[in-house]
Amino acid sequence: LAALTKLQAEMDKIRQETRADYTTAKADLELALQGVRKALGVLREYYGGAALLQDGSAMGSLMQQPAPPPAHAKSTGAGQGIINILEVVESDFAENLAKENTEEADAQSDYDKTSQENKVAKTLK
């Protein structure tokens, strides 16, 4: 009975540590994913030629962007390359986040199952 209690205490400690690691990793991946998506949005808007929407009010006409200098040209080839790389990074972060979520769910399930078995074994002894 003492060995079972000691085993359960060890499992509890390990579970708390893995849960803390998961929480940290999840927060980091969500933050990274949010940043990549924001960067992609900005780059797509710039290189995609999307114009800022004006609401037609008097303030809107005052807030118009100046025309770009005549020598300015968007380097769409380089921009598309950067966008492609960021899309791969976004995909990797999303995949890693899904993997972390799955591993956490599996670990929690295993912990719950083993804890329940330990409770039953304690009750029977």
mmCIF file of N, CA and C in Angstrom:
data_model
loop_
_atom_site.group_PDB
_atom_site.id
_atom_site.type_symbol
_atom_site.label_atom_id
_atom_site.label_comp_id
_atom_site.label_asym_id
_atom_site.label_seq_id
_atom_site.Cartn_x
_atom_site.Cartn_y
_atom_site.Cartn_z
ATOM 1 N N LEU A 1 0.830 -1.198 0.000
ATOM 2 C CA LEU A 1 0.000 0.000 0.000
ATOM 3 C C LEU A 1 0.870 1.255 0.000
ATOM 4 N N ALA A 2 1.949 1.227 0.767
ATOM 5 C CA ALA A 2 2.862 2.372 0.817
ATOM 6 C C ALA A 2 3.534 2.572 -0.533
ATOM 7 N N ALA A 3 3.893 1.465 -1.190
ATOM 8 C CA ALA A 3 4.535 1.563 -2.505
ATOM 9 C C ALA A 3 3.571 2.170 -3.524
ATOM 10 N N LEU A 4 2.310 1.820 -3.425
ATOM 11 C CA LEU A 4 1.294 2.356 -4.322
ATOM 12 C C LEU A 4 1.102 3.857 -4.101
ATOM 13 N N THR A 5 1.111 4.265 -2.854
ATOM 14 C CA THR A 5 0.981 5.680 -2.518
ATOM 15 C C THR A 5 2.193 6.464 -3.024
ATOM 16 N N LYS A 6 3.364 5.886 -2.859
ATOM 17 C CA LYS A 6 4.591 6.532 -3.337
ATOM 18 C C LYS A 6 4.580 6.654 -4.867
ATOM 19 N N LEU A 7 4.142 5.598 -5.538
ATOM 20 C CA LEU A 7 4.052 5.611 -6.997
ATOM 21 C C LEU A 7 3.080 6.682 -7.466
ATOM 22 N N GLN A 8 1.950 6.782 -6.790
ATOM 23 C CA GLN A 8 0.952 7.798 -7.172
ATOM 24 C C GLN A 8 1.504 9.206 -6.954
ATOM 25 N N ALA A 9 2.236 9.416 -5.884
ATOM 26 C CA ALA A 9 2.833 10.727 -5.616
ATOM 27 C C ALA A 9 3.843 11.096 -6.700
ATOM 28 N N GLU A 10 4.641 10.117 -7.137
ATOM 29 C CA GLU A 10 5.597 10.356 -8.226
ATOM 30 C C GLU A 10 4.873 10.697 -9.516
ATOM 31 N N MET A 11 3.810 9.950 -9.790
ATOM 32 C CA MET A 11 3.025 10.225 -10.998
ATOM 33 C C MET A 11 2.424 11.621 -10.952
ATOM 34 N N ASP A 12 1.926 12.023 -9.790
ATOM 35 C CA ASP A 12 1.344 13.358 -9.636
ATOM 36 C C ASP A 12 2.383 14.436 -9.928
ATOM 37 N N LYS A 13 3.586 14.242 -9.394
ATOM 38 C CA LYS A 13 4.650 15.224 -9.593
ATOM 39 C C LYS A 13 5.033 15.311 -11.074
ATOM 40 N N ILE A 14 5.221 14.166 -11.712
ATOM 41 C CA ILE A 14 5.589 14.145 -13.129
ATOM 42 C C ILE A 14 4.481 14.770 -13.977
ATOM 43 N N ARG A 15 3.232 14.469 -13.630
ATOM 44 C CA ARG A 15 2.097 15.021 -14.390
ATOM 45 C C ARG A 15 2.053 16.531 -14.264
ATOM 46 N N GLN A 16 2.316 17.052 -13.076
ATOM 47 C CA GLN A 16 2.330 18.503 -12.886
ATOM 48 C C GLN A 16 3.429 19.155 -13.716
ATOM 49 N N GLU A 17 4.595 18.510 -13.773
ATOM 50 C CA GLU A 17 5.712 19.050 -14.554
ATOM 51 C C GLU A 17 5.401 19.029 -16.049
ATOM 52 N N THR A 18 4.842 17.920 -16.523
ATOM 53 C CA THR A 18 4.532 17.849 -17.955
ATOM 54 C C THR A 18 3.410 18.813 -18.315
ATOM 55 N N ARG A 19 2.473 19.004 -17.416
ATOM 56 C CA ARG A 19 1.377 19.964 -17.651
ATOM 57 C C ARG A 19 1.939 21.389 -17.729
ATOM 58 N N ALA A 20 2.872 21.716 -16.860
ATOM 59 C CA ALA A 20 3.490 23.045 -16.881
ATOM 60 C C ALA A 20 4.283 23.248 -18.177
ATOM 61 N N ASP A 21 5.014 22.212 -18.594
ATOM 62 C CA ASP A 21 5.755 22.291 -19.858
ATOM 63 C C ASP A 21 4.803 22.500 -21.033
ATOM 64 N N TYR A 22 3.699 21.777 -21.010
ATOM 65 C CA TYR A 22 2.695 21.897 -22.076
ATOM 66 C C TYR A 22 2.120 23.310 -22.110
ATOM 67 N N THR A 23 1.782 23.835 -20.958
ATOM 68 C CA THR A 23 1.183 25.169 -20.887
ATOM 69 C C THR A 23 2.132 26.222 -21.465
ATOM 70 N N THR A 24 3.406 26.114 -21.130
ATOM 71 C CA THR A 24 4.408 27.041 -21.646
ATOM 72 C C THR A 24 4.567 26.889 -23.155
ATOM 73 N N ALA A 25 4.695 25.663 -23.611
ATOM 74 C CA ALA A 25 4.874 25.407 -25.049
ATOM 75 C C ALA A 25 3.656 25.870 -25.835
ATOM 76 N N LYS A 26 2.472 25.624 -25.315
ATOM 77 C CA LYS A 26 1.243 26.031 -26.003
ATOM 78 C C LYS A 26 1.175 27.546 -26.129
ATOM 79 N N ALA A 27 1.484 28.248 -25.047
ATOM 80 C CA ALA A 27 1.456 29.713 -25.080
ATOM 81 C C ALA A 27 2.470 30.250 -26.094
ATOM 82 N N ASP A 28 3.673 29.670 -26.100
ATOM 83 C CA ASP A 28 4.709 30.103 -27.046
ATOM 84 C C ASP A 28 4.279 29.863 -28.481
ATOM 85 N N LEU A 29 3.726 28.687 -28.758
ATOM 86 C CA LEU A 29 3.308 28.363 -30.124
ATOM 87 C C LEU A 29 2.136 29.233 -30.576
ATOM 88 N N GLU A 30 1.201 29.492 -29.679
ATOM 89 C CA GLU A 30 0.073 30.353 -30.039
ATOM 90 C C GLU A 30 0.544 31.776 -30.322
ATOM 91 N N LEU A 31 1.471 32.270 -29.526
ATOM 92 C CA LEU A 31 2.017 33.607 -29.741
ATOM 93 C C LEU A 31 2.775 33.679 -31.066
ATOM 94 N N ALA A 32 3.579 32.668 -31.344
ATOM 95 C CA ALA A 32 4.332 32.623 -32.598
ATOM 96 C C ALA A 32 3.389 32.546 -33.787
ATOM 97 N N LEU A 33 2.373 31.726 -33.675
ATOM 98 C CA LEU A 33 1.406 31.575 -34.755
ATOM 99 C C LEU A 33 0.665 32.882 -35.008
ATOM 100 N N GLN A 34 0.317 33.564 -33.951
ATOM 101 C CA GLN A 34 -0.363 34.852 -34.076
ATOM 102 C C GLN A 34 0.546 35.869 -34.779
ATOM 103 N N GLY A 35 1.822 35.912 -34.420
ATOM 104 C CA GLY A 35 2.761 36.833 -35.042
ATOM 105 C C GLY A 35 2.981 36.538 -36.513
ATOM 106 N N VAL A 36 3.116 35.268 -36.853
ATOM 107 C CA VAL A 36 3.316 34.892 -38.258
ATOM 108 C C VAL A 36 2.080 35.249 -39.075
ATOM 109 N N ARG A 37 0.906 34.991 -38.523
ATOM 110 C CA ARG A 37 -0.331 35.322 -39.250
ATOM 111 C C ARG A 37 -0.477 36.827 -39.450
ATOM 112 N N LYS A 38 -0.071 37.593 -38.467
ATOM 113 C CA LYS A 38 -0.136 39.051 -38.615
ATOM 114 C C LYS A 38 0.847 39.515 -39.694
ATOM 115 N N ALA A 39 2.059 38.978 -39.672
ATOM 116 C CA ALA A 39 3.048 39.337 -40.690
ATOM 117 C C ALA A 39 2.562 38.941 -42.077
ATOM 118 N N LEU A 40 1.966 37.772 -42.189
ATOM 119 C CA LEU A 40 1.424 37.340 -43.478
ATOM 120 C C LEU A 40 0.337 38.288 -43.964
ATOM 121 N N GLY A 41 -0.515 38.715 -43.064
ATOM 122 C CA GLY A 41 -1.574 39.651 -43.433
ATOM 123 C C GLY A 41 -1.019 40.963 -43.962
ATOM 124 N N VAL A 42 -0.025 41.479 -43.269
ATOM 125 C CA VAL A 42 0.588 42.745 -43.693
ATOM 126 C C VAL A 42 1.268 42.579 -45.046
ATOM 127 N N LEU A 43 2.020 41.509 -45.210
ATOM 128 C CA LEU A 43 2.721 41.289 -46.480
ATOM 129 C C LEU A 43 1.758 41.030 -47.625
ATOM 130 N N ARG A 44 0.726 40.267 -47.380
ATOM 131 C CA ARG A 44 -0.265 40.015 -48.438
ATOM 132 C C ARG A 44 -0.959 41.308 -48.843
ATOM 133 N N GLU A 45 -1.258 42.141 -47.860
ATOM 134 C CA GLU A 45 -1.903 43.418 -48.156
ATOM 135 C C GLU A 45 -0.982 44.284 -48.997
ATOM 136 N N TYR A 46 0.284 44.348 -48.632
ATOM 137 C CA TYR A 46 1.235 45.194 -49.346
ATOM 138 C C TYR A 46 1.514 44.666 -50.747
ATOM 139 N N TYR A 47 1.889 43.406 -50.833
ATOM 140 C CA TYR A 47 2.269 42.850 -52.129
ATOM 141 C C TYR A 47 1.070 42.465 -52.979
ATOM 142 N N GLY A 48 -0.080 42.282 -52.336
ATOM 143 C CA GLY A 48 -1.284 41.951 -53.083
ATOM 144 C C GLY A 48 -1.950 43.184 -53.660
ATOM 145 N N GLY A 49 -1.505 44.350 -53.249
ATOM 146 C CA GLY A 49 -2.043 45.599 -53.790
ATOM 147 C C GLY A 49 -3.356 46.013 -53.168
ATOM 148 N N ALA A 50 -3.713 45.450 -52.053
ATOM 149 C CA ALA A 50 -4.969 45.822 -51.404
ATOM 150 C C ALA A 50 -4.866 47.254 -50.897
ATOM 151 N N ALA A 51 -5.838 48.056 -51.276
ATOM 152 C CA ALA A 51 -5.837 49.461 -50.870
ATOM 153 C C ALA A 51 -6.546 49.604 -49.533
ATOM 154 N N LEU A 52 -6.198 50.631 -48.811
ATOM 155 C CA LEU A 52 -6.895 50.923 -47.568
ATOM 156 C C LEU A 52 -8.299 51.395 -47.900
ATOM 157 N N LEU A 53 -9.261 50.898 -47.163
ATOM 158 C CA LEU A 53 -10.638 51.292 -47.413
ATOM 159 C C LEU A 53 -10.909 52.624 -46.729
ATOM 160 N N GLN A 54 -11.496 53.535 -47.487
ATOM 161 C CA GLN A 54 -11.878 54.826 -46.931
ATOM 162 C C GLN A 54 -13.393 54.830 -46.781
ATOM 163 N N ASP A 55 -13.866 55.463 -45.743
ATOM 164 C CA ASP A 55 -15.304 55.433 -45.496
ATOM 165 C C ASP A 55 -16.052 56.559 -46.209
ATOM 166 N N GLY A 56 -15.373 57.420 -46.928
ATOM 167 C CA GLY A 56 -16.035 58.466 -47.690
ATOM 168 C C GLY A 56 -16.344 59.706 -46.872
ATOM 169 N N SER A 57 -16.040 59.718 -45.613
ATOM 170 C CA SER A 57 -16.321 60.892 -44.789
ATOM 171 C C SER A 57 -15.276 61.967 -45.055
ATOM 172 N N ALA A 58 -15.509 63.134 -44.504
ATOM 173 C CA ALA A 58 -14.567 64.243 -44.682
ATOM 174 C C ALA A 58 -13.211 63.871 -44.087
ATOM 175 N N MET A 59 -13.211 63.151 -42.967
ATOM 176 C CA MET A 59 -11.966 62.733 -42.341
ATOM 177 C C MET A 59 -11.241 61.738 -43.229
ATOM 178 N N GLY A 60 -11.999 60.889 -43.904
ATOM 179 C CA GLY A 60 -11.413 59.910 -44.802
ATOM 180 C C GLY A 60 -10.657 60.570 -45.933
ATOM 181 N N SER A 61 -11.181 61.657 -46.460
ATOM 182 C CA SER A 61 -10.494 62.343 -47.561
ATOM 183 C C SER A 61 -9.236 63.050 -47.062
ATOM 184 N N LEU A 62 -9.239 63.452 -45.800
ATOM 185 C CA LEU A 62 -8.043 64.088 -45.246
ATOM 186 C C LEU A 62 -6.952 63.071 -44.933
ATOM 187 N N MET A 63 -7.339 61.823 -44.701
ATOM 188 C CA MET A 63 -6.402 60.802 -44.273
ATOM 189 C C MET A 63 -5.867 59.952 -45.434
ATOM 190 N N GLN A 64 -6.003 60.413 -46.658
ATOM 191 C CA GLN A 64 -5.538 59.628 -47.798
ATOM 192 C C GLN A 64 -4.017 59.522 -47.790
ATOM 193 N N GLN A 65 -3.536 58.390 -48.259
ATOM 194 C CA GLN A 65 -2.098 58.160 -48.340
ATOM 195 C C GLN A 65 -1.528 58.929 -49.528
ATOM 196 N N PRO A 66 -0.333 59.485 -49.374
ATOM 197 C CA PRO A 66 0.288 60.160 -50.510
ATOM 198 C C PRO A 66 0.686 59.139 -51.576
ATOM 199 N N ALA A 67 0.788 59.606 -52.783
ATOM 200 C CA ALA A 67 1.190 58.727 -53.882
ATOM 201 C C ALA A 67 2.642 58.325 -53.689
ATOM 202 N N PRO A 68 2.998 57.070 -54.017
ATOM 203 C CA PRO A 68 4.392 56.652 -53.867
ATOM 204 C C PRO A 68 5.273 57.388 -54.876
ATOM 205 N N PRO A 69 6.540 57.570 -54.558
ATOM 206 C CA PRO A 69 7.444 58.232 -55.494
ATOM 207 C C PRO A 69 7.489 57.452 -56.811
ATOM 208 N N PRO A 70 7.740 58.130 -57.918
ATOM 209 C CA PRO A 70 7.727 57.458 -59.217
ATOM 210 C C PRO A 70 8.754 56.317 -59.314
ATOM 211 N N ALA A 71 9.853 56.405 -58.595
ATOM 212 C CA ALA A 71 10.891 55.384 -58.684
ATOM 213 C C ALA A 71 10.562 54.161 -57.825
ATOM 214 N N HIS A 72 9.516 54.263 -57.013
ATOM 215 C CA HIS A 72 9.166 53.160 -56.108
ATOM 216 C C HIS A 72 8.406 52.079 -56.861
ATOM 217 N N ALA A 73 8.873 50.845 -56.729
ATOM 218 C CA ALA A 73 8.162 49.702 -57.308
ATOM 219 C C ALA A 73 8.207 48.554 -56.311
ATOM 220 N N LYS A 74 7.100 47.885 -56.183
ATOM 221 C CA LYS A 74 7.039 46.749 -55.272
ATOM 222 C C LYS A 74 7.790 45.585 -55.890
ATOM 223 N N SER A 75 8.605 44.947 -55.083
ATOM 224 C CA SER A 75 9.353 43.783 -55.542
ATOM 225 C C SER A 75 8.513 42.543 -55.246
ATOM 226 N N THR A 76 7.555 42.266 -56.115
ATOM 227 C CA THR A 76 6.608 41.195 -55.838
ATOM 228 C C THR A 76 7.259 39.825 -55.823
ATOM 229 N N GLY A 77 8.309 39.624 -56.593
ATOM 230 C CA GLY A 77 8.981 38.321 -56.594
ATOM 231 C C GLY A 77 9.571 37.994 -55.241
ATOM 232 N N ALA A 78 10.301 38.934 -54.681
ATOM 233 C CA ALA A 78 10.898 38.732 -53.360
ATOM 234 C C ALA A 78 9.808 38.639 -52.301
ATOM 235 N N GLY A 79 8.785 39.468 -52.440
ATOM 236 C CA GLY A 79 7.681 39.452 -51.484
ATOM 237 C C GLY A 79 6.971 38.118 -51.476
ATOM 238 N N GLN A 80 6.749 37.547 -52.660
ATOM 239 C CA GLN A 80 6.078 36.261 -52.727
ATOM 240 C C GLN A 80 6.936 35.165 -52.104
ATOM 241 N N GLY A 81 8.245 35.272 -52.275
ATOM 242 C CA GLY A 81 9.148 34.296 -51.654
ATOM 243 C C GLY A 81 9.074 34.343 -50.143
ATOM 244 N N ILE A 82 9.032 35.551 -49.600
ATOM 245 C CA ILE A 82 8.919 35.718 -48.151
ATOM 246 C C ILE A 82 7.574 35.180 -47.665
ATOM 247 N N ILE A 83 6.520 35.489 -48.402
ATOM 248 C CA ILE A 83 5.182 35.010 -48.033
ATOM 249 C C ILE A 83 5.153 33.488 -48.041
ATOM 250 N N ASN A 84 5.766 32.873 -49.057
ATOM 251 C CA ASN A 84 5.799 31.412 -49.128
ATOM 252 C C ASN A 84 6.525 30.810 -47.926
ATOM 253 N N ILE A 85 7.643 31.404 -47.557
ATOM 254 C CA ILE A 85 8.399 30.920 -46.398
ATOM 255 C C ILE A 85 7.561 31.056 -45.123
ATOM 256 N N LEU A 86 6.904 32.194 -44.956
ATOM 257 C CA LEU A 86 6.081 32.403 -43.759
ATOM 258 C C LEU A 86 4.879 31.454 -43.734
ATOM 259 N N GLU A 87 4.353 31.098 -44.891
ATOM 260 C CA GLU A 87 3.257 30.128 -44.929
ATOM 261 C C GLU A 87 3.726 28.752 -44.448
ATOM 262 N N VAL A 88 4.952 28.391 -44.810
ATOM 263 C CA VAL A 88 5.516 27.123 -44.337
ATOM 264 C C VAL A 88 5.721 27.187 -42.823
ATOM 265 N N VAL A 89 6.233 28.317 -42.336
ATOM 266 C CA VAL A 89 6.440 28.498 -40.894
ATOM 267 C C VAL A 89 5.093 28.427 -40.160
ATOM 268 N N GLU A 90 4.086 29.081 -40.716
ATOM 269 C CA GLU A 90 2.746 29.048 -40.115
ATOM 270 C C GLU A 90 2.236 27.611 -40.030
ATOM 271 N N SER A 91 2.406 26.875 -41.103
ATOM 272 C CA SER A 91 1.981 25.482 -41.142
ATOM 273 C C SER A 91 2.724 24.656 -40.085
ATOM 274 N N ASP A 92 4.024 24.874 -39.967
ATOM 275 C CA ASP A 92 4.822 24.144 -38.976
ATOM 276 C C ASP A 92 4.380 24.460 -37.550
ATOM 277 N N PHE A 93 4.148 25.746 -37.267
ATOM 278 C CA PHE A 93 3.694 26.130 -35.923
ATOM 279 C C PHE A 93 2.326 25.510 -35.626
ATOM 280 N N ALA A 94 1.421 25.549 -36.593
ATOM 281 C CA ALA A 94 0.089 24.977 -36.385
ATOM 282 C C ALA A 94 0.183 23.467 -36.161
ATOM 283 N N GLU A 95 1.050 22.817 -36.930
ATOM 284 C CA GLU A 95 1.246 21.370 -36.775
ATOM 285 C C GLU A 95 1.831 21.046 -35.393
ATOM 286 N N ASN A 96 2.818 21.833 -34.964
ATOM 287 C CA ASN A 96 3.424 21.610 -33.644
ATOM 288 C C ASN A 96 2.421 21.849 -32.524
ATOM 289 N N LEU A 97 1.565 22.860 -32.687
ATOM 290 C CA LEU A 97 0.545 23.135 -31.680
ATOM 291 C C LEU A 97 -0.443 21.976 -31.594
ATOM 292 N N ALA A 98 -0.859 21.468 -32.740
ATOM 293 C CA ALA A 98 -1.775 20.324 -32.748
ATOM 294 C C ALA A 98 -1.116 19.105 -32.106
ATOM 295 N N LYS A 99 0.172 18.911 -32.392
ATOM 296 C CA LYS A 99 0.909 17.783 -31.811
ATOM 297 C C LYS A 99 0.991 17.920 -30.288
ATOM 298 N N GLU A 100 1.295 19.126 -29.807
ATOM 299 C CA GLU A 100 1.359 19.363 -28.355
ATOM 300 C C GLU A 100 0.004 19.086 -27.707
ATOM 301 N N ASN A 101 -1.077 19.544 -28.349
ATOM 302 C CA ASN A 101 -2.419 19.319 -27.801
ATOM 303 C C ASN A 101 -2.745 17.829 -27.730
ATOM 304 N N THR A 102 -2.384 17.094 -28.773
ATOM 305 C CA THR A 102 -2.638 15.655 -28.803
ATOM 306 C C THR A 102 -1.824 14.936 -27.736
ATOM 307 N N GLU A 103 -0.547 15.288 -27.624
ATOM 308 C CA GLU A 103 0.306 14.655 -26.616
ATOM 309 C C GLU A 103 -0.200 14.940 -25.209
ATOM 310 N N GLU A 104 -0.660 16.168 -24.983
ATOM 311 C CA GLU A 104 -1.189 16.528 -23.669
ATOM 312 C C GLU A 104 -2.454 15.731 -23.365
ATOM 313 N N ALA A 105 -3.334 15.624 -24.333
ATOM 314 C CA ALA A 105 -4.570 14.865 -24.127
ATOM 315 C C ALA A 105 -4.257 13.395 -23.841
ATOM 316 N N ASP A 106 -3.302 12.831 -24.569
ATOM 317 C CA ASP A 106 -2.908 11.434 -24.335
ATOM 318 C C ASP A 106 -2.294 11.256 -22.951
ATOM 319 N N ALA A 107 -1.425 12.186 -22.570
ATOM 320 C CA ALA A 107 -0.780 12.097 -21.255
ATOM 321 C C ALA A 107 -1.814 12.208 -20.143
ATOM 322 N N GLN A 108 -2.771 13.114 -20.303
ATOM 323 C CA GLN A 108 -3.816 13.276 -19.284
ATOM 324 C C GLN A 108 -4.677 12.016 -19.205
ATOM 325 N N SER A 109 -4.991 11.452 -20.334
ATOM 326 C CA SER A 109 -5.795 10.228 -20.373
ATOM 327 C C SER A 109 -5.072 9.073 -19.683
ATOM 328 N N ASP A 110 -3.788 8.914 -19.987
ATOM 329 C CA ASP A 110 -2.994 7.855 -19.349
ATOM 330 C C ASP A 110 -2.916 8.054 -17.840
ATOM 331 N N TYR A 111 -2.705 9.308 -17.437
ATOM 332 C CA TYR A 111 -2.618 9.628 -16.011
ATOM 333 C C TYR A 111 -3.938 9.303 -15.304
ATOM 334 N N ASP A 112 -5.039 9.731 -15.923
ATOM 335 C CA ASP A 112 -6.349 9.476 -15.316
ATOM 336 C C ASP A 112 -6.621 7.978 -15.190
ATOM 337 N N LYS A 113 -6.275 7.231 -16.232
ATOM 338 C CA LYS A 113 -6.505 5.781 -16.229
ATOM 339 C C LYS A 113 -5.679 5.101 -15.126
ATOM 340 N N THR A 114 -4.403 5.459 -15.056
ATOM 341 C CA THR A 114 -3.521 4.852 -14.054
ATOM 342 C C THR A 114 -3.934 5.262 -12.644
ATOM 343 N N SER A 115 -4.320 6.515 -12.468
ATOM 344 C CA SER A 115 -4.776 6.978 -11.149
ATOM 345 C C SER A 115 -6.021 6.224 -10.719
ATOM 346 N N GLN A 116 -6.931 6.007 -11.643
ATOM 347 C CA GLN A 116 -8.153 5.262 -11.319
ATOM 348 C C GLN A 116 -7.820 3.822 -10.938
ATOM 349 N N GLU A 117 -6.896 3.210 -11.677
ATOM 350 C CA GLU A 117 -6.483 1.835 -11.354
ATOM 351 C C GLU A 117 -5.845 1.780 -9.966
ATOM 352 N N ASN A 118 -5.061 2.789 -9.629
ATOM 353 C CA ASN A 118 -4.423 2.846 -8.310
ATOM 354 C C ASN A 118 -5.481 3.001 -7.206
ATOM 355 N N LYS A 119 -6.507 3.806 -7.455
ATOM 356 C CA LYS A 119 -7.572 3.976 -6.459
ATOM 357 C C LYS A 119 -8.313 2.660 -6.227
ATOM 358 N N VAL A 120 -8.568 1.954 -7.317
ATOM 359 C CA VAL A 120 -9.254 0.664 -7.203
ATOM 360 C C VAL A 120 -8.380 -0.310 -6.433
ATOM 361 N N ALA A 121 -7.076 -0.344 -6.757
ATOM 362 C CA ALA A 121 -6.161 -1.259 -6.062
ATOM 363 C C ALA A 121 -6.081 -0.923 -4.563
ATOM 364 N N LYS A 122 -6.092 0.366 -4.223
ATOM 365 C CA LYS A 122 -6.053 0.782 -2.816
ATOM 366 C C LYS A 122 -7.321 0.324 -2.094
ATOM 367 N N THR A 123 -8.441 0.478 -2.763
ATOM 368 C CA THR A 123 -9.716 0.107 -2.159
ATOM 369 C C THR A 123 -9.803 -1.392 -1.900
ATOM 370 N N LEU A 124 -9.229 -2.161 -2.836
ATOM 371 C CA LEU A 124 -9.283 -3.618 -2.697
ATOM 372 C C LEU A 124 -8.347 -4.146 -1.614
ATOM 373 N N LYS A 125 -7.312 -3.388 -1.255
ATOM 374 C CA LYS A 125 -6.338 -3.868 -0.261
ATOM 375 C C LYS A 125 -6.759 -3.557 1.123
#
